[in-house]
């Protein structure tokens, strides 16, 4: 079979269902998501569980947040002569000074935060909204000040909110193409992100990002997979804050 041609373009609303599916597939065992959702065990990939539906709702919520903040949503599309075009990856970018916080009440309600609270409860809201958003922001502010960055405000950067590639298409360089498109869109800007696994951290490092800080979530409440735990195994989940500075 001939290798498909691939293109990256800005997503349209009719792409949103496919984008949501890709994110849910890619993040089904992500430790930070597991922690947000207060999971006790990994979601089975081959079963239609409530937890899997909640993951889809979270993916749609994150997409709506990006759109409401006037972010950029891009997709990578495989093209083959014998088959219809197929979206196989996505990226969600927030422009400078468009970072989100729980106190952006109007945006949160517009994106569907009430539905997420119903699914995750107040505990999930606190973990995602305060422990994660506030924790990553404060850690990044400290890094920017210590390094005397040109902009001392990490919010004034392009932020990679989410990126995902369909599991069957991983390893083809599609993530690199999505990120490179983001660089080309804003070639002179600083970029920031949080990697939720050591493997993704290492991939971002190959694309020019530098790990500048580590944030531990759920120490005493979850194990390294983000699953609810107690005792010695409750070491928490590590996330890696990363920055790319233009050359």
PDB file of C-alpha atoms in Angstrom:
ATOM      1  CA  UNK A   1       0.000   0.000   0.000  1.00  0.00           C
ATOM      2  CA  UNK A   2       1.273   3.455  -0.893  1.00  0.00           C
ATOM      3  CA  UNK A   3       2.137   5.611   2.105  1.00  0.00           C
ATOM      4  CA  UNK A   4      -0.488   8.323   2.601  1.00  0.00           C
ATOM      5  CA  UNK A   5       0.177  11.984   2.009  1.00  0.00           C
ATOM      6  CA  UNK A   6      -0.373  14.068   5.126  1.00  0.00           C
ATOM      7  CA  UNK A   7      -1.358  17.688   5.629  1.00  0.00           C
ATOM      8  CA  UNK A   8      -1.911  19.895   8.663  1.00  0.00           C
ATOM      9  CA  UNK A   9      -4.723  22.417   8.606  1.00  0.00           C
ATOM     10  CA  UNK A  10      -6.955  24.403  10.942  1.00  0.00           C
ATOM     11  CA  UNK A  11      -9.888  22.310  12.146  1.00  0.00           C
ATOM     12  CA  UNK A  12     -13.499  23.030  11.279  1.00  0.00           C
ATOM     13  CA  UNK A  13     -16.469  22.434  13.558  1.00  0.00           C
ATOM     14  CA  UNK A  14     -17.395  19.283  11.655  1.00  0.00           C
ATOM     15  CA  UNK A  15     -14.037  17.834  12.752  1.00  0.00           C
ATOM     16  CA  UNK A  16     -14.786  18.145  16.467  1.00  0.00           C
ATOM     17  CA  UNK A  17     -16.295  14.684  16.988  1.00  0.00           C
ATOM     18  CA  UNK A  18     -13.251  13.026  15.437  1.00  0.00           C
ATOM     19  CA  UNK A  19     -10.916  15.241  17.480  1.00  0.00           C
ATOM     20  CA  UNK A  20     -12.700  14.219  20.671  1.00  0.00           C
ATOM     21  CA  UNK A  21     -12.382  10.535  19.784  1.00  0.00           C
ATOM     22  CA  UNK A  22      -8.637  10.860  19.124  1.00  0.00           C
ATOM     23  CA  UNK A  23      -7.996  12.634  22.434  1.00  0.00           C
ATOM     24  CA  UNK A  24     -10.017  10.049  24.361  1.00  0.00           C
ATOM     25  CA  UNK A  25      -8.123   7.179  22.712  1.00  0.00           C
ATOM     26  CA  UNK A  26      -4.720   8.762  23.294  1.00  0.00           C
ATOM     27  CA  UNK A  27      -5.346   9.768  26.918  1.00  0.00           C
ATOM     28  CA  UNK A  28      -7.201   6.666  28.104  1.00  0.00           C
ATOM     29  CA  UNK A  29      -4.342   5.658  30.438  1.00  0.00           C
ATOM     30  CA  UNK A  30      -2.769   9.077  30.952  1.00  0.00           C
ATOM     31  CA  UNK A  31      -1.720   9.391  34.617  1.00  0.00           C
ATOM     32  CA  UNK A  32      -2.718  13.045  35.008  1.00  0.00           C
ATOM     33  CA  UNK A  33      -6.167  12.405  33.550  1.00  0.00           C
ATOM     34  CA  UNK A  34      -6.523   9.360  35.818  1.00  0.00           C
ATOM     35  CA  UNK A  35      -5.779  11.604  38.772  1.00  0.00           C
ATOM     36  CA  UNK A  36      -8.260  14.294  37.698  1.00  0.00           C
ATOM     37  CA  UNK A  37     -10.961  11.629  37.378  1.00  0.00           C
ATOM     38  CA  UNK A  38     -10.130  10.039  40.771  1.00  0.00           C
ATOM     39  CA  UNK A  39      -9.909   6.622  39.122  1.00  0.00           C
ATOM     40  CA  UNK A  40      -9.278   3.505  41.178  1.00  0.00           C
ATOM     41  CA  UNK A  41      -8.317   1.352  38.195  1.00  0.00           C
ATOM     42  CA  UNK A  42      -7.356   1.842  34.566  1.00  0.00           C
ATOM     43  CA  UNK A  43     -10.187   2.282  32.074  1.00  0.00           C
ATOM     44  CA  UNK A  44     -10.580  -0.872  29.935  1.00  0.00           C
ATOM     45  CA  UNK A  45      -9.953  -0.023  26.296  1.00  0.00           C
ATOM     46  CA  UNK A  46     -12.462  -2.599  25.023  1.00  0.00           C
ATOM     47  CA  UNK A  47     -15.430  -1.732  27.258  1.00  0.00           C
ATOM     48  CA  UNK A  48     -17.951   1.102  27.076  1.00  0.00           C
ATOM     49  CA  UNK A  49     -17.759   2.238  30.700  1.00  0.00           C
ATOM     50  CA  UNK A  50     -18.974   5.341  32.486  1.00  0.00           C
ATOM     51  CA  UNK A  51     -15.355   6.343  33.014  1.00  0.00           C
ATOM     52  CA  UNK A  52     -14.676   6.146  29.276  1.00  0.00           C
ATOM     53  CA  UNK A  53     -17.710   8.338  28.590  1.00  0.00           C
ATOM     54  CA  UNK A  54     -16.398  10.811  31.157  1.00  0.00           C
ATOM     55  CA  UNK A  55     -13.077  10.866  29.295  1.00  0.00           C
ATOM     56  CA  UNK A  56     -14.885  11.796  26.081  1.00  0.00           C
ATOM     57  CA  UNK A  57     -16.747  14.540  27.938  1.00  0.00           C
ATOM     58  CA  UNK A  58     -13.443  15.881  29.274  1.00  0.00           C
ATOM     59  CA  UNK A  59     -11.936  15.888  25.769  1.00  0.00           C
ATOM     60  CA  UNK A  60     -14.934  17.839  24.448  1.00  0.00           C
ATOM     61  CA  UNK A  61     -14.757  20.233  27.397  1.00  0.00           C
ATOM     62  CA  UNK A  62     -11.086  20.965  26.711  1.00  0.00           C
ATOM     63  CA  UNK A  63     -11.857  21.546  23.034  1.00  0.00           C
ATOM     64  CA  UNK A  64     -14.664  23.951  23.881  1.00  0.00           C
ATOM     65  CA  UNK A  65     -12.360  25.826  26.254  1.00  0.00           C
ATOM     66  CA  UNK A  66      -9.803  26.254  23.492  1.00  0.00           C
ATOM     67  CA  UNK A  67     -12.414  27.500  21.028  1.00  0.00           C
ATOM     68  CA  UNK A  68     -13.972  29.848  23.600  1.00  0.00           C
ATOM     69  CA  UNK A  69     -10.526  31.334  24.292  1.00  0.00           C
ATOM     70  CA  UNK A  70     -10.034  31.882  20.536  1.00  0.00           C
ATOM     71  CA  UNK A  71      -7.306  29.304  20.368  1.00  0.00           C
ATOM     72  CA  UNK A  72      -6.064  27.409  17.317  1.00  0.00           C
ATOM     73  CA  UNK A  73      -7.180  23.839  16.757  1.00  0.00           C
ATOM     74  CA  UNK A  74      -5.234  22.022  14.054  1.00  0.00           C
ATOM     75  CA  UNK A  75      -5.526  18.522  12.647  1.00  0.00           C
ATOM     76  CA  UNK A  76      -3.238  16.263  10.658  1.00  0.00           C
ATOM     77  CA  UNK A  77      -4.985  14.465   7.826  1.00  0.00           C
ATOM     78  CA  UNK A  78      -3.987  11.360   5.885  1.00  0.00           C
ATOM     79  CA  UNK A  79      -4.872  11.447   2.197  1.00  0.00           C
ATOM     80  CA  UNK A  80      -5.002   8.352   0.000  1.00  0.00           C
ATOM     81  CA  UNK A  81      -6.448   8.016  -3.480  1.00  0.00           C
ATOM     82  CA  UNK A  82      -8.463   4.936  -2.596  1.00  0.00           C
ATOM     83  CA  UNK A  83      -9.913   6.173   0.689  1.00  0.00           C
ATOM     84  CA  UNK A  84     -11.509   9.314   2.105  1.00  0.00           C
ATOM     85  CA  UNK A  85      -9.350  11.817   3.961  1.00  0.00           C
ATOM     86  CA  UNK A  86      -8.889  10.774   7.595  1.00  0.00           C
ATOM     87  CA  UNK A  87      -8.014  12.923  10.600  1.00  0.00           C
ATOM     88  CA  UNK A  88      -5.370  11.068  12.616  1.00  0.00           C
ATOM     89  CA  UNK A  89      -4.057  13.713  15.010  1.00  0.00           C
ATOM     90  CA  UNK A  90      -4.800  17.083  16.551  1.00  0.00           C
ATOM     91  CA  UNK A  91      -3.293  19.975  18.497  1.00  0.00           C
ATOM     92  CA  UNK A  92      -4.913  22.696  20.583  1.00  0.00           C
ATOM     93  CA  UNK A  93      -2.964  25.946  20.986  1.00  0.00           C
ATOM     94  CA  UNK A  94      -3.801  28.886  23.223  1.00  0.00           C
ATOM     95  CA  UNK A  95      -2.365  32.230  22.040  1.00  0.00           C
ATOM     96  CA  UNK A  96      -0.460  34.565  24.370  1.00  0.00           C
ATOM     97  CA  UNK A  97      -2.546  35.970  27.223  1.00  0.00           C
ATOM     98  CA  UNK A  98      -5.378  33.509  26.621  1.00  0.00           C
ATOM     99  CA  UNK A  99      -4.542  30.994  29.354  1.00  0.00           C
ATOM    100  CA  UNK A 100      -7.522  29.666  31.269  1.00  0.00           C
ATOM    101  CA  UNK A 101      -8.387  29.700  34.957  1.00  0.00           C
ATOM    102  CA  UNK A 102     -11.441  28.747  36.999  1.00  0.00           C
ATOM    103  CA  UNK A 103     -12.214  32.389  37.669  1.00  0.00           C
ATOM    104  CA  UNK A 104     -12.933  32.823  33.949  1.00  0.00           C
ATOM    105  CA  UNK A 105     -16.483  31.914  34.906  1.00  0.00           C
ATOM    106  CA  UNK A 106     -18.222  32.829  31.660  1.00  0.00           C
ATOM    107  CA  UNK A 107     -15.787  30.810  29.552  1.00  0.00           C
ATOM    108  CA  UNK A 108     -15.975  27.834  31.907  1.00  0.00           C
ATOM    109  CA  UNK A 109     -19.768  27.746  31.827  1.00  0.00           C
ATOM    110  CA  UNK A 110     -19.813  28.159  28.058  1.00  0.00           C
ATOM    111  CA  UNK A 111     -17.462  25.200  27.706  1.00  0.00           C
ATOM    112  CA  UNK A 112     -19.595  22.982  29.946  1.00  0.00           C
ATOM    113  CA  UNK A 113     -17.942  22.948  33.351  1.00  0.00           C
ATOM    114  CA  UNK A 114     -21.231  22.085  35.074  1.00  0.00           C
ATOM    115  CA  UNK A 115     -21.327  18.788  33.197  1.00  0.00           C
ATOM    116  CA  UNK A 116     -17.747  18.028  34.195  1.00  0.00           C
ATOM    117  CA  UNK A 117     -18.497  18.687  37.868  1.00  0.00           C
ATOM    118  CA  UNK A 118     -21.426  16.253  37.643  1.00  0.00           C
ATOM    119  CA  UNK A 119     -19.069  13.596  36.308  1.00  0.00           C
ATOM    120  CA  UNK A 120     -15.949  14.232  38.385  1.00  0.00           C
ATOM    121  CA  UNK A 121     -17.416  15.881  41.460  1.00  0.00           C
ATOM    122  CA  UNK A 122     -15.935  18.756  43.420  1.00  0.00           C
ATOM    123  CA  UNK A 123     -12.763  16.739  44.048  1.00  0.00           C
ATOM    124  CA  UNK A 124     -12.086  16.539  40.321  1.00  0.00           C
ATOM    125  CA  UNK A 125     -12.701  20.271  39.978  1.00  0.00           C
ATOM    126  CA  UNK A 126     -10.218  21.019  42.749  1.00  0.00           C
ATOM    127  CA  UNK A 127      -7.595  18.702  41.291  1.00  0.00           C
ATOM    128  CA  UNK A 128      -7.864  20.064  37.764  1.00  0.00           C
ATOM    129  CA  UNK A 129      -8.702  23.681  38.492  1.00  0.00           C
ATOM    130  CA  UNK A 130      -6.549  24.484  41.483  1.00  0.00           C
ATOM    131  CA  UNK A 131      -3.915  21.799  41.996  1.00  0.00           C
ATOM    132  CA  UNK A 132      -3.115  21.595  38.261  1.00  0.00           C
ATOM    133  CA  UNK A 133      -3.835  25.030  36.778  1.00  0.00           C
ATOM    134  CA  UNK A 134      -2.573  27.015  39.756  1.00  0.00           C
ATOM    135  CA  UNK A 135       0.312  24.637  40.424  1.00  0.00           C
ATOM    136  CA  UNK A 136       1.655  24.686  36.876  1.00  0.00           C
ATOM    137  CA  UNK A 137       1.185  28.440  36.546  1.00  0.00           C
ATOM    138  CA  UNK A 138       2.976  29.259  39.794  1.00  0.00           C
ATOM    139  CA  UNK A 139       5.844  26.900  38.994  1.00  0.00           C
ATOM    140  CA  UNK A 140       6.274  28.400  35.537  1.00  0.00           C
ATOM    141  CA  UNK A 141       6.184  31.968  36.888  1.00  0.00           C
ATOM    142  CA  UNK A 142       9.027  31.035  39.220  1.00  0.00           C
ATOM    143  CA  UNK A 143      11.056  29.603  36.339  1.00  0.00           C
ATOM    144  CA  UNK A 144      10.542  32.668  34.149  1.00  0.00           C
ATOM    145  CA  UNK A 145      11.641  34.994  36.928  1.00  0.00           C
ATOM    146  CA  UNK A 146      14.671  32.940  37.904  1.00  0.00           C
ATOM    147  CA  UNK A 147      15.841  32.703  34.310  1.00  0.00           C
ATOM    148  CA  UNK A 148      15.146  36.376  33.614  1.00  0.00           C
ATOM    149  CA  UNK A 149      13.178  35.548  30.498  1.00  0.00           C
ATOM    150  CA  UNK A 150      12.363  38.322  28.039  1.00  0.00           C
ATOM    151  CA  UNK A 151       8.763  38.057  29.207  1.00  0.00           C
ATOM    152  CA  UNK A 152       8.455  37.333  32.919  1.00  0.00           C
ATOM    153  CA  UNK A 153       4.880  36.157  32.406  1.00  0.00           C
ATOM    154  CA  UNK A 154       4.472  32.586  31.107  1.00  0.00           C
ATOM    155  CA  UNK A 155       0.915  33.472  30.118  1.00  0.00           C
ATOM    156  CA  UNK A 156       2.397  35.672  27.380  1.00  0.00           C
ATOM    157  CA  UNK A 157       3.513  32.577  25.433  1.00  0.00           C
ATOM    158  CA  UNK A 158       1.956  30.190  22.968  1.00  0.00           C
ATOM    159  CA  UNK A 159       0.672  27.285  25.061  1.00  0.00           C
ATOM    160  CA  UNK A 160       0.165  23.749  23.782  1.00  0.00           C
ATOM    161  CA  UNK A 161      -3.001  22.832  25.654  1.00  0.00           C
ATOM    162  CA  UNK A 162      -3.399  19.350  24.146  1.00  0.00           C
ATOM    163  CA  UNK A 163      -1.889  17.234  21.404  1.00  0.00           C
ATOM    164  CA  UNK A 164      -2.831  13.694  20.437  1.00  0.00           C
ATOM    165  CA  UNK A 165      -2.294  11.208  17.626  1.00  0.00           C
ATOM    166  CA  UNK A 166      -4.512   8.194  16.993  1.00  0.00           C
ATOM    167  CA  UNK A 167      -2.832   5.154  18.608  1.00  0.00           C
ATOM    168  CA  UNK A 168      -2.556   3.240  15.329  1.00  0.00           C
ATOM    169  CA  UNK A 169      -0.724   6.191  13.741  1.00  0.00           C
ATOM    170  CA  UNK A 170       1.778   6.910  16.492  1.00  0.00           C
ATOM    171  CA  UNK A 171       5.434   6.608  15.580  1.00  0.00           C
ATOM    172  CA  UNK A 172       4.970   8.158  12.124  1.00  0.00           C
ATOM    173  CA  UNK A 173       6.228  11.613  13.048  1.00  0.00           C
ATOM    174  CA  UNK A 174       2.756  13.151  13.083  1.00  0.00           C
ATOM    175  CA  UNK A 175       3.225  14.839  16.443  1.00  0.00           C
ATOM    176  CA  UNK A 176       6.352  16.506  15.086  1.00  0.00           C
ATOM    177  CA  UNK A 177       4.432  17.807  12.074  1.00  0.00           C
ATOM    178  CA  UNK A 178       1.677  19.235  14.276  1.00  0.00           C
ATOM    179  CA  UNK A 179       4.162  21.000  16.531  1.00  0.00           C
ATOM    180  CA  UNK A 180       6.248  22.280  13.623  1.00  0.00           C
ATOM    181  CA  UNK A 181       3.104  23.838  12.148  1.00  0.00           C
ATOM    182  CA  UNK A 182       2.638  25.639  15.451  1.00  0.00           C
ATOM    183  CA  UNK A 183       6.212  26.932  15.317  1.00  0.00           C
ATOM    184  CA  UNK A 184       5.699  28.139  11.749  1.00  0.00           C
ATOM    185  CA  UNK A 185       2.551  29.977  12.782  1.00  0.00           C
ATOM    186  CA  UNK A 186       4.441  32.007  15.422  1.00  0.00           C
ATOM    187  CA  UNK A 187       8.167  31.689  14.594  1.00  0.00           C
ATOM    188  CA  UNK A 188       9.458  34.340  16.995  1.00  0.00           C
ATOM    189  CA  UNK A 189       7.408  33.362  20.043  1.00  0.00           C
ATOM    190  CA  UNK A 190       8.118  31.393  23.211  1.00  0.00           C
ATOM    191  CA  UNK A 191       6.148  28.146  23.575  1.00  0.00           C
ATOM    192  CA  UNK A 192       5.164  26.357  26.785  1.00  0.00           C
ATOM    193  CA  UNK A 193       3.525  23.055  27.657  1.00  0.00           C
ATOM    194  CA  UNK A 194       3.197  20.396  30.339  1.00  0.00           C
ATOM    195  CA  UNK A 195       4.182  16.816  29.553  1.00  0.00           C
ATOM    196  CA  UNK A 196       2.151  14.279  31.519  1.00  0.00           C
ATOM    197  CA  UNK A 197       4.542  11.345  31.069  1.00  0.00           C
ATOM    198  CA  UNK A 198       8.303  10.917  30.915  1.00  0.00           C
ATOM    199  CA  UNK A 199       7.941   9.461  27.406  1.00  0.00           C
ATOM    200  CA  UNK A 200       6.112  12.521  26.084  1.00  0.00           C
ATOM    201  CA  UNK A 201       8.621  14.771  27.854  1.00  0.00           C
ATOM    202  CA  UNK A 202      11.436  13.109  25.939  1.00  0.00           C
ATOM    203  CA  UNK A 203       9.581  13.474  22.624  1.00  0.00           C
ATOM    204  CA  UNK A 204       9.057  17.195  23.225  1.00  0.00           C
ATOM    205  CA  UNK A 205      12.734  17.544  24.102  1.00  0.00           C
ATOM    206  CA  UNK A 206      13.633  16.246  20.632  1.00  0.00           C
ATOM    207  CA  UNK A 207      11.443  19.012  19.189  1.00  0.00           C
ATOM    208  CA  UNK A 208      13.266  21.821  20.970  1.00  0.00           C
ATOM    209  CA  UNK A 209      11.497  22.009  24.330  1.00  0.00           C
ATOM    210  CA  UNK A 210      13.448  22.071  27.581  1.00  0.00           C
ATOM    211  CA  UNK A 211      12.125  20.588  30.823  1.00  0.00           C
ATOM    212  CA  UNK A 212      12.414  23.405  33.353  1.00  0.00           C
ATOM    213  CA  UNK A 213      10.453  22.154  36.366  1.00  0.00           C
ATOM    214  CA  UNK A 214       8.606  19.119  37.713  1.00  0.00           C
ATOM    215  CA  UNK A 215       5.247  19.277  39.474  1.00  0.00           C
ATOM    216  CA  UNK A 216       3.976  16.416  41.642  1.00  0.00           C
ATOM    217  CA  UNK A 217       0.210  15.983  41.891  1.00  0.00           C
ATOM    218  CA  UNK A 218      -1.616  13.858  44.420  1.00  0.00           C
ATOM    219  CA  UNK A 219       1.233  13.015  46.771  1.00  0.00           C
ATOM    220  CA  UNK A 220      -0.346  10.806  49.437  1.00  0.00           C
ATOM    221  CA  UNK A 221      -3.500  10.280  47.346  1.00  0.00           C
ATOM    222  CA  UNK A 222      -2.478   8.501  44.146  1.00  0.00           C
ATOM    223  CA  UNK A 223       0.172   6.228  42.714  1.00  0.00           C
ATOM    224  CA  UNK A 224       2.432   6.978  39.738  1.00  0.00           C
ATOM    225  CA  UNK A 225      -0.339   5.947  37.309  1.00  0.00           C
ATOM    226  CA  UNK A 226      -2.691   8.502  38.836  1.00  0.00           C
ATOM    227  CA  UNK A 227      -4.869   5.847  40.462  1.00  0.00           C
ATOM    228  CA  UNK A 228      -6.206   6.319  43.986  1.00  0.00           C
ATOM    229  CA  UNK A 229      -3.780   4.881  46.508  1.00  0.00           C
ATOM    230  CA  UNK A 230      -2.560   5.081  50.089  1.00  0.00           C
ATOM    231  CA  UNK A 231       0.644   4.349  51.913  1.00  0.00           C
ATOM    232  CA  UNK A 232       4.029   3.887  50.273  1.00  0.00           C
ATOM    233  CA  UNK A 233       2.610   3.563  46.764  1.00  0.00           C
ATOM    234  CA  UNK A 234       0.874   6.958  46.985  1.00  0.00           C
ATOM    235  CA  UNK A 235       3.823   8.840  45.518  1.00  0.00           C
ATOM    236  CA  UNK A 236       1.698  11.021  43.266  1.00  0.00           C
ATOM    237  CA  UNK A 237       1.943  11.820  39.562  1.00  0.00           C
ATOM    238  CA  UNK A 238       4.752  13.808  38.000  1.00  0.00           C
ATOM    239  CA  UNK A 239       4.184  16.390  35.267  1.00  0.00           C
ATOM    240  CA  UNK A 240       6.999  18.148  33.452  1.00  0.00           C
ATOM    241  CA  UNK A 241       6.871  21.852  32.641  1.00  0.00           C
ATOM    242  CA  UNK A 242       8.625  22.675  29.385  1.00  0.00           C
ATOM    243  CA  UNK A 243       9.649  25.759  27.427  1.00  0.00           C
ATOM    244  CA  UNK A 244      10.860  26.361  23.877  1.00  0.00           C
ATOM    245  CA  UNK A 245      12.695  29.608  23.239  1.00  0.00           C
ATOM    246  CA  UNK A 246      13.141  30.830  19.629  1.00  0.00           C
ATOM    247  CA  UNK A 247      16.680  30.884  18.280  1.00  0.00           C
TER     248      UNK A 247
END
